[in-house]
Amino acid sequence: MNFVAAVRSAWRALSANALRSMLTMLGIIIGVAAVITMIAVGAGATARVQEQMKALGSNIMLVIPGSITAGGARLGAQSGQGLTEEDALAIALEVPQVQVAAPSSRTGIQVVAGNTNWSTSLFGTTNDYLEARDWPLAAGRAFEASEMQGSAKVALIGQTVARELFGDMDPIDQVIRLRSVPVTVVGLLDRKGQNAMGQDQDDVVIVPISTYRNRIQGGGSGRLKRVGSISVKVREGESMKEAEEGIRALLRQRFRVQPGADEPFTVRNLTEILQAQEASSRIMTLLLSAVAGVSLVVGGIGIMNIMLVSVTERTREIGLRMAVGARGRDILAQFLIEAVTLSLLGGAIGVLLGAVATWAVAAFAGWQVSMTLHSVALAAGFSALVGVFFGFYPARRASRLLPIQALRHE
């Protein structure tokens, strides 16, 4: 018996009991579909976190004012001693692992351009902020040194603000008003997308920090140059932990924090937070895939059970085949091919069901999914392996029957 003849024989045997074959495949179908769907959901979650890390920038830390305790009550974040532009300069100059440290302040604002207006976020910062966030310009230019020092009325705008205010028009050199202050758009930021909190990062206007302080907020020259936060970018290849320790030590010295006292600032390693989320997504994907894989094992047990029943039912047929010259390996191949055919057919149906389920999750739940050829090949290959593993024992049992005893079987 050649391979083609064995496949034809296996197909005829399965077709003779179509309903039983379909019920046998059910476990494989559900298992493969579940594995593909779970991998797609997990890969989508991981890809989403990676997009957020890319949008955030690499090796990023955020320094913000901490909390203070008054009358036994903690007053919450950013209630402590404020950070200043000088603190950012000191971090950039005195912590060797730091590439840039960009001071920034933020507020909500209504932006007006002609007869159109839009509510957005206004950042006052420096060009170092763009470097820290790995945020290139899609058009125009960054701030010049003279503009930073002279509180120039210039701005960079995000893609969302440009679309809402100017539509398809070129926003460069257009004039917008920020609290009645006319500001010229000199640069258009590249698209960033949403952050980890689901906020639109492109819905932003950036002005020089001196412009923010003196023209928007109306601060006097005698006031301390307070800022809301400091974005720190660590040099490539440097230790984030060492950089964080260096920043803490420097700021404790500048704030004259006594040993054992609470720090009036907070250093957040945003990259590590997102990396932890990515690791959690991968672990969850593995766990969900393992749970889904149980269905494949259950389906394999079902295949073994049905194949054993089939061997019992077809004992006389096996005896006849052996009597006319079939060898043990021919019988082994026939039943093994039947088991693998069940698994592969169930796997093919499971792949289609998994694709439909993945589409449904993306369409109705709104989750980001990523169905890859690798996951399909993994699920299909595992289903074939299940057929071989659980079909081998019944096939071997059939191949070792004695012809005389098989022919006498009732």
JSON list of C-alpha atoms in Angstrom, two decimals, residues 28 293 295-304 339-340 343 379-392:
[
{"chain": "A", "resi": 28, "resn": "ILE", "atom": "CA", "xyz": [-9.25, 20.19, 17.88]},
{"chain": "A", "resi": 293, "resn": "GLY", "atom": "CA", "xyz": [-3.87, 24.35, 24.44]},
{"chain": "A", "resi": 295, "resn": "SER", "atom": "CA", "xyz": [-8.55, 22.01, 24.41]},
{"chain": "A", "resi": 296, "resn": "LEU", "atom": "CA", "xyz": [-6.10, 20.55, 21.91]},
{"chain": "A", "resi": 297, "resn": "VAL", "atom": "CA", "xyz": [-5.04, 17.90, 24.41]},
{"chain": "A", "resi": 298, "resn": "VAL", "atom": "CA", "xyz": [-8.67, 17.09, 25.16]},
{"chain": "A", "resi": 299, "resn": "GLY", "atom": "CA", "xyz": [-9.30, 16.85, 21.43]},
{"chain": "A", "resi": 300, "resn": "GLY", "atom": "CA", "xyz": [-6.34, 14.51, 21.09]},
{"chain": "A", "resi": 301, "resn": "ILE", "atom": "CA", "xyz": [-7.74, 12.26, 23.80]},
{"chain": "A", "resi": 302, "resn": "GLY", "atom": "CA", "xyz": [-11.02, 12.22, 21.89]},
{"chain": "A", "resi": 303, "resn": "ILE", "atom": "CA", "xyz": [-9.17, 11.16, 18.74]},
{"chain": "A", "resi": 304, "resn": "MET", "atom": "CA", "xyz": [-7.44, 8.33, 20.62]},
{"chain": "A", "resi": 339, "resn": "ALA", "atom": "CA", "xyz": [-5.81, 10.23, 13.03]},
{"chain": "A", "resi": 340, "resn": "VAL", "atom": "CA", "xyz": [-3.61, 12.91, 11.42]},
{"chain": "A", "resi": 343, "resn": "SER", "atom": "CA", "xyz": [-6.39, 16.56, 13.35]},
{"chain": "A", "resi": 379, "resn": "ALA", "atom": "CA", "xyz": [-1.58, 26.07, 15.99]},
{"chain": "A", "resi": 380, "resn": "ALA", "atom": "CA", "xyz": [-1.85, 23.93, 12.83]},
{"chain": "A", "resi": 381, "resn": "GLY", "atom": "CA", "xyz": [1.48, 22.21, 13.49]},
{"chain": "A", "resi": 382, "resn": "PHE", "atom": "CA", "xyz": [0.50, 21.48, 17.07]},
{"chain": "A", "resi": 383, "resn": "SER", "atom": "CA", "xyz": [-2.81, 20.00, 15.93]},
{"chain": "A", "resi": 384, "resn": "ALA", "atom": "CA", "xyz": [-0.95, 17.66, 13.54]},
{"chain": "A", "resi": 385, "resn": "LEU", "atom": "CA", "xyz": [1.40, 16.69, 16.37]},
{"chain": "A", "resi": 386, "resn": "VAL", "atom": "CA", "xyz": [-1.60, 15.91, 18.55]},
{"chain": "A", "resi": 387, "resn": "GLY", "atom": "CA", "xyz": [-2.92, 13.60, 15.80]},
{"chain": "A", "resi": 388, "resn": "VAL", "atom": "CA", "xyz": [0.38, 11.75, 15.56]},
{"chain": "A", "resi": 389, "resn": "PHE", "atom": "CA", "xyz": [0.86, 11.48, 19.31]},
{"chain": "A", "resi": 390, "resn": "PHE", "atom": "CA", "xyz": [-2.64, 10.34, 20.25]},
{"chain": "A", "resi": 391, "resn": "GLY", "atom": "CA", "xyz": [-3.19, 8.30, 17.09]},
{"chain": "A", "resi": 392, "resn": "PHE", "atom": "CA", "xyz": [-0.01, 6.27, 17.36]}
]
